[in-house]
Short mmCIF file of C-alpha atoms and ligand atoms in Angstrom, two decimals:
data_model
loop_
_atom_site.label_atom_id
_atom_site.label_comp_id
_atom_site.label_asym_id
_atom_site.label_seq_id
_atom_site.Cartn_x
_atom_site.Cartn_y
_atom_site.Cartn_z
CA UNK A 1 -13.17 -27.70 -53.12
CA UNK A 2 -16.01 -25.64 -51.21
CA UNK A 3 -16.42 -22.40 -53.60
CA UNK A 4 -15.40 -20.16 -50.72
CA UNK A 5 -12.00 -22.01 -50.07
CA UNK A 6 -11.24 -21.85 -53.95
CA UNK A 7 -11.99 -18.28 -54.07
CA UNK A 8 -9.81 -17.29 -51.10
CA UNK A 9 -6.82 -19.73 -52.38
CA UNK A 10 -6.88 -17.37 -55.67
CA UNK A 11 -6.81 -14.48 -53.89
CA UNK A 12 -4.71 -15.22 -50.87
CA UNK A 13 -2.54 -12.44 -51.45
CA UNK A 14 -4.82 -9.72 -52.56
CA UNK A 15 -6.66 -10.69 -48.78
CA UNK A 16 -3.13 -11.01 -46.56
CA UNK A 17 -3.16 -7.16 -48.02
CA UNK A 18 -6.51 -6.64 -47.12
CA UNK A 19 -5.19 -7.53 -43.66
CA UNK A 20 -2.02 -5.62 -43.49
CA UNK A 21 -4.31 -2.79 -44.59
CA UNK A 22 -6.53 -3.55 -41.88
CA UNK A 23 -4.08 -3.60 -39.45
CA UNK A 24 -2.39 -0.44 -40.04
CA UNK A 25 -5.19 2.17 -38.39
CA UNK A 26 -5.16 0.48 -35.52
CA UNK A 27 -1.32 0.21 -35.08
CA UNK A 28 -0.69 3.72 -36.42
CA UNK A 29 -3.14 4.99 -33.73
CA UNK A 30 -2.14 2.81 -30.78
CA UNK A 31 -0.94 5.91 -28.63
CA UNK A 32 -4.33 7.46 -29.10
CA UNK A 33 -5.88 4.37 -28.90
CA UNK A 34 -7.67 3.11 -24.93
CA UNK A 35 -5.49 0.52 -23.53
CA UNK A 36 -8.60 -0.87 -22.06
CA UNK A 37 -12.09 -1.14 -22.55
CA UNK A 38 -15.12 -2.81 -20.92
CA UNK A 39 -17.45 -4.39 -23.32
CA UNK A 40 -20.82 -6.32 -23.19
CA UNK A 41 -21.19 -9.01 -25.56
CA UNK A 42 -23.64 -8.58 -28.60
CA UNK A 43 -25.66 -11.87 -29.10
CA UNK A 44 -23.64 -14.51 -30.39
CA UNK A 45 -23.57 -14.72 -34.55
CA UNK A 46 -24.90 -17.74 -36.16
CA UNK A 47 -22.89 -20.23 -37.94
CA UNK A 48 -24.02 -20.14 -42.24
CA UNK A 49 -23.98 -22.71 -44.37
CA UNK A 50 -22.35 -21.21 -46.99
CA UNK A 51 -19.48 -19.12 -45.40
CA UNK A 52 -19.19 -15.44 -46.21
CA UNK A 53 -15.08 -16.16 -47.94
CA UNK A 54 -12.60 -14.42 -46.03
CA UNK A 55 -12.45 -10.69 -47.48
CA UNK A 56 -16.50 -10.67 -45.93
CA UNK A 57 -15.34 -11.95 -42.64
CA UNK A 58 -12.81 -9.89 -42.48
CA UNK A 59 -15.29 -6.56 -43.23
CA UNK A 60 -17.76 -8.09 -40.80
CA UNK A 61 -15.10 -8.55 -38.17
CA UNK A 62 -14.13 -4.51 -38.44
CA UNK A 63 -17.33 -4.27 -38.02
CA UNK A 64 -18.46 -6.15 -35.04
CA UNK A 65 -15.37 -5.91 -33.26
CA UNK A 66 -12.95 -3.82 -34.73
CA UNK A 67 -13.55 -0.18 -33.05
CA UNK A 68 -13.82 -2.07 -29.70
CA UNK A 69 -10.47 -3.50 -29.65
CA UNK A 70 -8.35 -1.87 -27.15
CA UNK A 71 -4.27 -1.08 -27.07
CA UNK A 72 -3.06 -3.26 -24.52
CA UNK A 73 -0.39 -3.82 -26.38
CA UNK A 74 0.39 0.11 -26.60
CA UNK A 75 2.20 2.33 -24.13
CA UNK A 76 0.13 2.99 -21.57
CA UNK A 77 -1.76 -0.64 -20.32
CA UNK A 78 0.09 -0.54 -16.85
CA UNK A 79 -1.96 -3.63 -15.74
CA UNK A 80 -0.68 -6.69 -14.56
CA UNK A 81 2.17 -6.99 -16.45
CA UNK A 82 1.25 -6.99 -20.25
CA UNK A 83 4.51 -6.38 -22.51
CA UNK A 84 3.91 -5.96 -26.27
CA UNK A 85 4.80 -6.83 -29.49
CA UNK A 86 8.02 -5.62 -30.98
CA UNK A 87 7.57 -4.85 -34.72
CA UNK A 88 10.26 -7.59 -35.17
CA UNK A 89 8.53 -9.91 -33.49
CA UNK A 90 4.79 -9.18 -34.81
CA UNK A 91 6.75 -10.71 -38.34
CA UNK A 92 7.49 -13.88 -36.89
CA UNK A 93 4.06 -14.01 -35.45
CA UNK A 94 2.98 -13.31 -39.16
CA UNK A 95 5.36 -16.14 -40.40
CA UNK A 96 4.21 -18.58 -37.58
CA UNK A 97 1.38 -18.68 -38.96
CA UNK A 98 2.26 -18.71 -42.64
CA UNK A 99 4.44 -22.01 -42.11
CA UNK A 100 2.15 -23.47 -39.53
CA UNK A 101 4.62 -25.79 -38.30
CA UNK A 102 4.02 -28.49 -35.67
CA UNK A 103 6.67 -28.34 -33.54
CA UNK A 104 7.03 -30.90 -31.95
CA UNK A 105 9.28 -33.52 -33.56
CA UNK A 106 12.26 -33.11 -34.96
CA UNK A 107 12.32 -35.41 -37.48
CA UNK A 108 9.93 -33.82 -40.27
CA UNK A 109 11.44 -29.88 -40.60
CA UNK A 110 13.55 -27.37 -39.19
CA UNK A 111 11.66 -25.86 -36.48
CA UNK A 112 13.30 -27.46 -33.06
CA UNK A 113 16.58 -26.27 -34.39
CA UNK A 114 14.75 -22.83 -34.58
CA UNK A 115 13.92 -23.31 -31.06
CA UNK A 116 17.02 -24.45 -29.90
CA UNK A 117 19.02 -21.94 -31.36
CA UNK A 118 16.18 -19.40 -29.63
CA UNK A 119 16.71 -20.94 -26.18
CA UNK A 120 20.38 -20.32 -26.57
CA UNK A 121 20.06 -16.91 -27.06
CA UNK A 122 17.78 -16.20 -24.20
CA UNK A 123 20.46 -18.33 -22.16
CA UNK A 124 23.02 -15.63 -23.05
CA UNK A 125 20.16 -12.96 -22.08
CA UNK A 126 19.80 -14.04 -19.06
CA UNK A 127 22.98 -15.15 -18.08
CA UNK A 128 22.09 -18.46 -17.59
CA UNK A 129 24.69 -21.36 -17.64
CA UNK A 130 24.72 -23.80 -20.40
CA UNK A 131 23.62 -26.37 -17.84
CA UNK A 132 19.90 -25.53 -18.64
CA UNK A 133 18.08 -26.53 -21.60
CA UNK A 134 14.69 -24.93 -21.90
CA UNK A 135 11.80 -25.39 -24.16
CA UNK A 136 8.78 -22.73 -24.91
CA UNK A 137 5.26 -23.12 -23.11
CA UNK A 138 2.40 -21.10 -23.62
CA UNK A 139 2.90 -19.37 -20.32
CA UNK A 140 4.38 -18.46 -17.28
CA UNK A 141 1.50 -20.93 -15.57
CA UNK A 142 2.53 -23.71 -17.55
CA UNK A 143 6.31 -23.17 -17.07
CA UNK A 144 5.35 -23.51 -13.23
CA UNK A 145 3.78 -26.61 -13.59
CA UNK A 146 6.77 -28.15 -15.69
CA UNK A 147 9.31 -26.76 -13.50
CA UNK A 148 6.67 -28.22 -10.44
CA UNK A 149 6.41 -31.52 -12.06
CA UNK A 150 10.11 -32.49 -12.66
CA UNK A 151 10.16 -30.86 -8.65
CA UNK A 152 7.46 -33.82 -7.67
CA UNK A 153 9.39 -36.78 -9.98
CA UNK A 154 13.11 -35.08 -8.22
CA UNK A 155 11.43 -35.38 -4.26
CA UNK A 156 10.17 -38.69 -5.27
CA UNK A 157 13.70 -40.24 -6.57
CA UNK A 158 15.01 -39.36 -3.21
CA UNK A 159 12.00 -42.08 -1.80
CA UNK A 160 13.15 -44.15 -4.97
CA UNK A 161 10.28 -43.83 -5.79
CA UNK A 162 9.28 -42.77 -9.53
CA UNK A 163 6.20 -40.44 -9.19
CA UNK A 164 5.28 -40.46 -12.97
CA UNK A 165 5.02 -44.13 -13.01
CA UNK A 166 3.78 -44.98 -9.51
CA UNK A 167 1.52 -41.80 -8.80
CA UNK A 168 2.05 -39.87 -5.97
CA UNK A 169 0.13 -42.16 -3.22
CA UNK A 170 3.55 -43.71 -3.20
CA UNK A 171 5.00 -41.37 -1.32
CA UNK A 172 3.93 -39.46 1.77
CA UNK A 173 2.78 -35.78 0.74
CA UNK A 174 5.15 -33.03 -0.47
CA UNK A 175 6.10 -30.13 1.31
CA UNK A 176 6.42 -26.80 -0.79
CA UNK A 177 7.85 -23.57 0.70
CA UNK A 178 7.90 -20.18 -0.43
CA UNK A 179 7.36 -17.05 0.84
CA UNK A 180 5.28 -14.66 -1.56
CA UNK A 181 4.50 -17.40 -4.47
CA UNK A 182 2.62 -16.71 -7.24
CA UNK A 183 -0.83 -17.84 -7.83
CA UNK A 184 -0.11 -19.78 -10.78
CA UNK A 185 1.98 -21.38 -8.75
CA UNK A 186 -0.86 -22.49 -6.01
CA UNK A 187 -2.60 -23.62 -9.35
CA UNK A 188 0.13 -25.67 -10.62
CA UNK A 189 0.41 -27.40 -7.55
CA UNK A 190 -3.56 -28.48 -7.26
CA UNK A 191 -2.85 -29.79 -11.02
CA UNK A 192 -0.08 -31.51 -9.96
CA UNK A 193 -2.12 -33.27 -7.18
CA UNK A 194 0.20 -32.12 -4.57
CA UNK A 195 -2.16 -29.19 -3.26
CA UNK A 196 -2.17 -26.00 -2.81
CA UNK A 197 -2.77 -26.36 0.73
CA UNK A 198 0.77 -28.29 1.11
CA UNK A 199 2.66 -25.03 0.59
CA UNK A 200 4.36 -23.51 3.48
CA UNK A 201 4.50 -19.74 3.97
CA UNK A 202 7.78 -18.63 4.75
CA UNK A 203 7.45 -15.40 6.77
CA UNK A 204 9.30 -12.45 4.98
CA UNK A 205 12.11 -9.98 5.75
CA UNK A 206 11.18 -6.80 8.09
CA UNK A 207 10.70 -3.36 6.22
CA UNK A 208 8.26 -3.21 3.59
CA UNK A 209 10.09 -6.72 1.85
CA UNK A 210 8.34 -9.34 -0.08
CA UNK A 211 11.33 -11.16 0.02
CA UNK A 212 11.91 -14.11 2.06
CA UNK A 213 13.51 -14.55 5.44
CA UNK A 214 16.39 -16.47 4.54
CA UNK A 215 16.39 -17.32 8.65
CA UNK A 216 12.77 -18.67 8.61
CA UNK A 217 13.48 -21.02 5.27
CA UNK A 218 16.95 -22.50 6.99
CA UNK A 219 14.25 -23.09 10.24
CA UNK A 220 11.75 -24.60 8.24
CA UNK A 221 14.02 -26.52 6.10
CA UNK A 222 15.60 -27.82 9.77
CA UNK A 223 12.24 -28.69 10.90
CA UNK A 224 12.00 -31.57 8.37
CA UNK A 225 14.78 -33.42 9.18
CA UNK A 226 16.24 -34.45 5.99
CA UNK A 227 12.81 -35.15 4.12
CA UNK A 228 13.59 -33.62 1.02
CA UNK A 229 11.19 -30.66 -0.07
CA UNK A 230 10.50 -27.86 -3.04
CA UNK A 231 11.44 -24.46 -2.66
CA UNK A 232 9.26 -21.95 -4.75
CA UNK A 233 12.13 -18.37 -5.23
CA UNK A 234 10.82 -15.60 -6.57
CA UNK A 235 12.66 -13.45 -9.05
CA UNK A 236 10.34 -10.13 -9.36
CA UNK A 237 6.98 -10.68 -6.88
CA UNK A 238 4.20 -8.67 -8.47
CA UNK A 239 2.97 -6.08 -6.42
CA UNK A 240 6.63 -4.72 -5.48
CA UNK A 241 8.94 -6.84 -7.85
CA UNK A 242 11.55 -7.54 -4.83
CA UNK A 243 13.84 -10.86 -5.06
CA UNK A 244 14.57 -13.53 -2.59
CA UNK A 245 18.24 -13.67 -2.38
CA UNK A 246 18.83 -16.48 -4.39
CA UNK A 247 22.72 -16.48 -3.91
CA UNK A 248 21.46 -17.79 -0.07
CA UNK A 249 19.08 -19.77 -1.19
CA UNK A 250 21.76 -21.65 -2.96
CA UNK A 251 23.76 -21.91 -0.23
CA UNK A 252 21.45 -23.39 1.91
CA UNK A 253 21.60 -26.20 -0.89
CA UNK A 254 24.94 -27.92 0.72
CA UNK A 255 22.73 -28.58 3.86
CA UNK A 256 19.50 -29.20 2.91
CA UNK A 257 17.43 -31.47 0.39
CA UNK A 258 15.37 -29.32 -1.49
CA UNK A 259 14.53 -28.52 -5.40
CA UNK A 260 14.73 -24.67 -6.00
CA UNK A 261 12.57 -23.35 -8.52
CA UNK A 262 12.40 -19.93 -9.57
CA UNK A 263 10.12 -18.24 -10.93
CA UNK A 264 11.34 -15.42 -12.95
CA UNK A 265 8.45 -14.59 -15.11
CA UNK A 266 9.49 -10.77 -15.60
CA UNK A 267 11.58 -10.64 -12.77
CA UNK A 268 14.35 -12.21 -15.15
CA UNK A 269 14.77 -9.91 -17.19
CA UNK A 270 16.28 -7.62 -14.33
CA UNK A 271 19.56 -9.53 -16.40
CA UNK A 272 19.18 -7.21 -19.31
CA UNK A 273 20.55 -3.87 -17.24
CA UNK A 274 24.02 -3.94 -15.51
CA UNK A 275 22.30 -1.79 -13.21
CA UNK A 276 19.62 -4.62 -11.92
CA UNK A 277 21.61 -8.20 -12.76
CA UNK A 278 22.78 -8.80 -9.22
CA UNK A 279 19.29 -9.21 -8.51
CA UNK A 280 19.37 -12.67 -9.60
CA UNK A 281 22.63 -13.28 -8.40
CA UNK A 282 22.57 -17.16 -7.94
CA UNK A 283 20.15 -18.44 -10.40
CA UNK A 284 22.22 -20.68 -12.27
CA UNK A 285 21.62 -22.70 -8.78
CA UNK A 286 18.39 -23.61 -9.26
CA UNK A 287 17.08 -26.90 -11.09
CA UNK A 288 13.99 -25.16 -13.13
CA UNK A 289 13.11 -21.71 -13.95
CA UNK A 290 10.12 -19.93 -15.34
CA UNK A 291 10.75 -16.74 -17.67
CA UNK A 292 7.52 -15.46 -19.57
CA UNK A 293 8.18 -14.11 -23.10
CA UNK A 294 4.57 -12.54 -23.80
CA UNK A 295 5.77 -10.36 -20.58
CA UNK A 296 8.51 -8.16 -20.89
CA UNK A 297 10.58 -9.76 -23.80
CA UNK A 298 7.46 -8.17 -25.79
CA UNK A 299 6.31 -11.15 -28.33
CA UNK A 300 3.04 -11.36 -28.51
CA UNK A 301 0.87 -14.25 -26.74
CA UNK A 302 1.25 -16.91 -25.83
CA UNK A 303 4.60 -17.97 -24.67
CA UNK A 304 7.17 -18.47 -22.04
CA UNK A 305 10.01 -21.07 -21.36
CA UNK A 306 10.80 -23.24 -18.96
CA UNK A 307 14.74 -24.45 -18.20
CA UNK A 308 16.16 -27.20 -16.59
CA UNK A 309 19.09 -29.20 -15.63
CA UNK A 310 17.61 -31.87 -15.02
CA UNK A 311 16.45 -33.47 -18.52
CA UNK A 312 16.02 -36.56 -17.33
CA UNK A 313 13.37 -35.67 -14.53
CA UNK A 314 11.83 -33.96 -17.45
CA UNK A 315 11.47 -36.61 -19.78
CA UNK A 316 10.68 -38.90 -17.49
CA UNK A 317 7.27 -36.79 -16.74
CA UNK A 318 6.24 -35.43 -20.34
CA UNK A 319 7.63 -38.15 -22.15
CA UNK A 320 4.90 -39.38 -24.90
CA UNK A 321 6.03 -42.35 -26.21
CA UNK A 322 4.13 -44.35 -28.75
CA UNK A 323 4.78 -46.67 -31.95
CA UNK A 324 3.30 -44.09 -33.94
CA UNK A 325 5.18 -40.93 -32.23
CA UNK A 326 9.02 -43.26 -32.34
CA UNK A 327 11.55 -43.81 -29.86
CA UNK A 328 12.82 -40.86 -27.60
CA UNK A 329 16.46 -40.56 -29.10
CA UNK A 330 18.94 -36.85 -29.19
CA UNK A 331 17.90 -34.33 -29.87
CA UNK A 332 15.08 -35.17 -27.17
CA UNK A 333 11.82 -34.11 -29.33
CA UNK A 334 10.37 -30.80 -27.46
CA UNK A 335 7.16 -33.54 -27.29
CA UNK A 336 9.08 -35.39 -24.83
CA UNK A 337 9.97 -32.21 -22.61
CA UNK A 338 6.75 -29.94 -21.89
CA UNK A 339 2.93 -30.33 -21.25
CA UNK A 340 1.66 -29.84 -24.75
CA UNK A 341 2.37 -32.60 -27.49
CA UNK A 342 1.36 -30.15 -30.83
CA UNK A 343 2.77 -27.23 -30.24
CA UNK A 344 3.15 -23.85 -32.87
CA UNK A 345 6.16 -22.54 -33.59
CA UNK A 346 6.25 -20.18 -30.66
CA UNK A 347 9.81 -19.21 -30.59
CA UNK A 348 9.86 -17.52 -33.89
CA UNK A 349 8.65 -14.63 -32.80
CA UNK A 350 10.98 -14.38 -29.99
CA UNK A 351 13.92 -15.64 -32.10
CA UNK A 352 12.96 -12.34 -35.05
CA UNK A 353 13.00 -9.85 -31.89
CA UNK A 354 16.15 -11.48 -30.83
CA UNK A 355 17.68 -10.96 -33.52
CA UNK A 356 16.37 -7.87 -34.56
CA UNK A 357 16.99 -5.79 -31.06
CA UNK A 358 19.81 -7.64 -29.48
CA UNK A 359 21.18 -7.44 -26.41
CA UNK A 360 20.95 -3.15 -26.16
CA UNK A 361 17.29 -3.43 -27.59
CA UNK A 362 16.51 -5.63 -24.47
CA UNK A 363 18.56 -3.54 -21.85
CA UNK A 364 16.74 -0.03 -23.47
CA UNK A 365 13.61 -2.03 -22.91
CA UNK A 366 14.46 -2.67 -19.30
CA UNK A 367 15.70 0.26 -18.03
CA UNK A 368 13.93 2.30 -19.97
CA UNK A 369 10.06 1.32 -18.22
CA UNK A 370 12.45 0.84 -14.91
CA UNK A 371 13.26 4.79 -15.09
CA UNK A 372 9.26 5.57 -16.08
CA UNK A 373 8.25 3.08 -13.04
CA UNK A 374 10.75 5.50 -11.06
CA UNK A 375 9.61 8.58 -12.33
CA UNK A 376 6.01 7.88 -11.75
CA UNK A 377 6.95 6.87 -8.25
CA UNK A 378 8.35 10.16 -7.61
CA UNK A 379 5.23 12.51 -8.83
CA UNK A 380 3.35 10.26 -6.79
CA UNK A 381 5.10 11.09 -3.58
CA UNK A 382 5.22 14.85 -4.48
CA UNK A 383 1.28 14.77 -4.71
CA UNK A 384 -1.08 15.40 -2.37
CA UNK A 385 -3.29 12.86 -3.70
CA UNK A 386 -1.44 9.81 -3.63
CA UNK A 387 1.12 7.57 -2.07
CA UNK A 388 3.36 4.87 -2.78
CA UNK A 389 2.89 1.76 -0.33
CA UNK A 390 6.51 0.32 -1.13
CA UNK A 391 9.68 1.87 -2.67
CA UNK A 392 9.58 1.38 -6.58
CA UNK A 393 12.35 -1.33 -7.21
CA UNK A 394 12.37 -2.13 -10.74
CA UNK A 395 9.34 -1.47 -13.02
CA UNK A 396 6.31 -1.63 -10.78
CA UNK A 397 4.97 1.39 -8.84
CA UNK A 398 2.83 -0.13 -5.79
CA UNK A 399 0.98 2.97 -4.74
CA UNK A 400 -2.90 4.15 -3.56
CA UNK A 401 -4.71 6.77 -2.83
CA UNK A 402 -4.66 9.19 -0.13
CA UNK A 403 -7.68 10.28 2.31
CA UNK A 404 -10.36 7.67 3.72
CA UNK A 405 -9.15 3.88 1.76
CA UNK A 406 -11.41 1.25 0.77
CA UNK A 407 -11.29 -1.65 -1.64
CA UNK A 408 -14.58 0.75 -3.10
CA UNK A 409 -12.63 3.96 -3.92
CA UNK A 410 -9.89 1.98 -5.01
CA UNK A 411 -12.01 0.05 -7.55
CA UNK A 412 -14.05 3.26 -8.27
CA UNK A 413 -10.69 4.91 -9.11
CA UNK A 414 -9.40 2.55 -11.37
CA UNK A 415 -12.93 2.34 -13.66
CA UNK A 416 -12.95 5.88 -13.87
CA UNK A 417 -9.54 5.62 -15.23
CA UNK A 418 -10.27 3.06 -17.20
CA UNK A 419 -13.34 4.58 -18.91
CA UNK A 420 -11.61 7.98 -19.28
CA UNK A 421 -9.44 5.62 -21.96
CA UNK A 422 -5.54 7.25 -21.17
CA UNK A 423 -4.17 4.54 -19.02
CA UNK A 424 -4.90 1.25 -17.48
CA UNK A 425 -3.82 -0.39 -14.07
CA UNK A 426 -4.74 -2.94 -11.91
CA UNK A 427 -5.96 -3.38 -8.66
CA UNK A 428 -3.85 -5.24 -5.38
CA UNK A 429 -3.73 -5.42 -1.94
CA UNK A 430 -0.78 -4.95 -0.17
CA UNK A 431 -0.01 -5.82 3.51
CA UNK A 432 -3.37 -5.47 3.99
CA UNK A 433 -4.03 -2.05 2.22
CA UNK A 434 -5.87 -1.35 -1.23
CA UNK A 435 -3.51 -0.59 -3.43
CA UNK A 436 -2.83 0.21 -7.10
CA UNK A 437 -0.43 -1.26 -9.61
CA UNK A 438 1.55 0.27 -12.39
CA UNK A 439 3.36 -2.40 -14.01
CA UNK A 440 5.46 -1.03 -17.27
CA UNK A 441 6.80 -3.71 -19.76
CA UNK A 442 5.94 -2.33 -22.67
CA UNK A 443 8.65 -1.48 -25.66
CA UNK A 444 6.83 1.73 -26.51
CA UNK A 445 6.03 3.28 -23.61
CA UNK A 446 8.32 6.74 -23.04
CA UNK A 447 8.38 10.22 -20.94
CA UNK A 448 5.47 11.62 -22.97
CA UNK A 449 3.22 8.68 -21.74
CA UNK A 450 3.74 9.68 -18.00
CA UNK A 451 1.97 12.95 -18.54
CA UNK A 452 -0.60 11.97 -20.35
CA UNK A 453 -1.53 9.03 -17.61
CA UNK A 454 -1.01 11.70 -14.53
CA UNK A 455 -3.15 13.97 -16.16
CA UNK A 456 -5.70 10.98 -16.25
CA UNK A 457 -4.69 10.20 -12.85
CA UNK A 458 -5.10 13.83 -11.45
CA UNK A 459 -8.71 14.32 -13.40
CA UNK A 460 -10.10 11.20 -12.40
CA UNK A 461 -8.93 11.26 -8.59
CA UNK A 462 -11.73 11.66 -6.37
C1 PLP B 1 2.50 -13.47 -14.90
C2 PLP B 1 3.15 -14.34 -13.91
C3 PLP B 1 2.91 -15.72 -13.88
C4 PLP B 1 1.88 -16.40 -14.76
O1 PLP B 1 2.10 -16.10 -16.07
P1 PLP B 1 1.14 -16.45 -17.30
O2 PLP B 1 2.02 -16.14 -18.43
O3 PLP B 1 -0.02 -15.53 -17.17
O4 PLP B 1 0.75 -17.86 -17.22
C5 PLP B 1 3.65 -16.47 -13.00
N1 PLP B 1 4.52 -15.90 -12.15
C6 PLP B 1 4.76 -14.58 -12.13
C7 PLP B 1 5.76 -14.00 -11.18
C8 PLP B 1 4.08 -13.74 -13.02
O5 PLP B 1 4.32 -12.42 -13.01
#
């Protein structure tokens, strides 16, 4: 064994301390900490021969790298939509690693059982019947394309034709239709060779909505004449978080052939709060759903889910069949069921902050950056300096600034902001206008945190 690996196996306890030491300046001063910073890269290190052992590395990571790293995962990174990790959930992180599990077949350890037991709690989160099984991905993205694909293999059963066998030149090309879909979503599609440019835009409701026309869809549905199609719903669009209604959607199902996938990648979690569950009033309609877990369930990357009713569809895409890999039997290995074949054991964390925050930890979590989204919302509109573009409806406040707008002052703005190192957001456009977002998902993030970011605001406004 290489001297280096010998030396680190001795002491691999004395250096996981090392590490928990290391770690605990930069979590103690997370609040203090900028949730953002923009760095140039140094010139690139050179691999050595001999390796420096891990307690070197370790020093010569602080030092390289260590006072750079920024707290996005603290309370006041309001871009895109970020989440955290819960300290519950940093452990099975921790442990993920320790056990280093492949999870991927069932037949060598405990881990699907892990995950299954994991997707049934976030069924009971979410409200979601036990019609849908789900498996972990390593994103929202990739829940989009599994959700996509086992839409593609359901449109071309209706052709009997079987797209995952045949390819897609078997059947004539496939009509998507959504109204404010993600861009993962666009990028799914080109993956999925049916094209971003074969989604239909659905026009949208009057007043400031993101939401779809439920009028236009039934039209557009109409208009092809029984050729079965997808149907992208969104739970939770980004810039405004509003919801198609998917209680209509699903009614529309009686009448027309279509898949209905939703994606839900924070937008799900509207579930948590009796106060915002109607919003997905009708979900257990669809056939696939995407909910990200690095979002607002607060584990730390990478990791989302993807559920289904529709196993089959499913296994008939991602099935990976092989002498070496065995025969596809129940429990259906998660190998069988998503895009990746090795996969970590990425619902331990989730399955530790499950456990440890229940179904009250989640709902605080929820309504609590819902109230601070709110609450920001309303000094905006009392300020002279800026203005919402679109009423806050769950944790996002959509808003820009006031006086002579450009995509410039906008970006200008937000660097400033940045640099000044209290709070982070995100640019957007918005029906046309630059806008700002600030997106709150984070466990942490309380009352105190507003000041400190409109102080920041108000200083670096312009
Ligand atoms: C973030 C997001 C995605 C993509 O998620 P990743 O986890 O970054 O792959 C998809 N849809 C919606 C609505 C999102 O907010």
């Amino acid at each position: 064994m290489h001297k280096q690996l010998k030396n680190d196996l001795i002491h691999l306890s004395s250096l996981l301390e090392q590490t928990k030491q290391a770690s605990e300046p930069y979590l103690n001063e997370i609040n203090e900490r900028p949730p953002a910073t923009f760095f140039s890269k140094k010139e690139s290190l050179e691999i050595s021969h001999e390796g420096l052992g891990a307690a070197k590395t370790l020093d010569l990571f602080l030092e390289r790298y260590g006072d750079h790293m920024p707290a996005s995962n603290g309370p006041r990174f309001w871009g895109l939509v970020t989440g955290g990790t819960t300290p519950a959930s940093l452990m099975g992180d921790w442990l993920t690693s320790v056990y280093d599990l492949n999870l991927s077949h069932a037949a060598n350890s405990i881990a699907p059982n892990i995950e299954m037991e994991t997707i049934h709690m976030l069924r009971q989160l979410f409200g979601l019947s036990e019609n849908f099984s789900g498996a972990f991905t390593s994103g929202a993205t990739m829940s989009n394309f599994a959700g996509l694909a086992m839409a593609r293999e359901w449109v071309g059963r209706q052709f009997n034709k079987n797209i995952s066998q045949e390819g897609l030149h078997s059947i004539a090309p496939i009509k998507v239709l959504s109204s404010e879909a993600h861009s993962s979503s666009f990028k799914a599609l080109a993956m999925l060779g049916i094209g971003r440019g074969n989604m239909k835009v659905i026009s949208k409701l009057n007043g400031n909505r993101e939401a779809m026309d439920i009028s236009a869809l039934k039209i557009a549905l109409a208009e092809l004449k029984g050729e079965p199609c997808i149907v992208i719903a969104n739970a939770g669009t980004v810039n405004t978080v509003d919801f198609d209604d998917l209680q209509e959607i699903s009614h529309l199902k009686s009448e027309f052939k279509f898949w209905l996938h939703v994606d839900a990648a924070f937008g799900g979690f509207a579930a948590c709060s009796p106060k915002y569950a109607h919003l997905l009033n009708g979900i257990n309609s669809a056939d696939s759903i995407t909910v990200d877990a690095h979002k607002w369930l607060n584990v730390p990357y990478d990791s989302a889910m993807i559920f289904t009713k529709h196993r089959d569809l499913q296994i008939s895409v991602f099935q990976n069949s092989g002498a070496y890999l065995g025969e596809i039997a129940e429990p259906v290995d998660f190998i069988h069921l998503v895009p990746e074949n090795s996969r970590r054991m990425r619902a331990l964390p989730a399955w530790f902050s499950l456990n440890a925050y229940g179904l009250a930890g989640y709902q605080d979590i929820v309504e609590r950056n819902c109230l601070m989204a709110q609450k920001l919302g309303e000094m905006i509109e009392a300020s002279n300096m800026f203005h919402l573009v679109a009423p806050v409806r769950l944790n996002v406040a959509c808003f820009t600034l006031n006086g002579d707008l450009s995509a410039e002052r906008v970006k200008t703005f937000l660097t400033r902001l940045r640099d000044d190192g209290r709070v982070f957001m995100t640019p957007t456009v918005y029906q046309g206008i630059p806008a700002i977002r600030a997106a709150f998902s984070n466990w942490r993030t309380e009352e105190a945190d507003l000041d400190i970011a409109w102080q920041a605001m108000t200083e670096c406004y312009k």
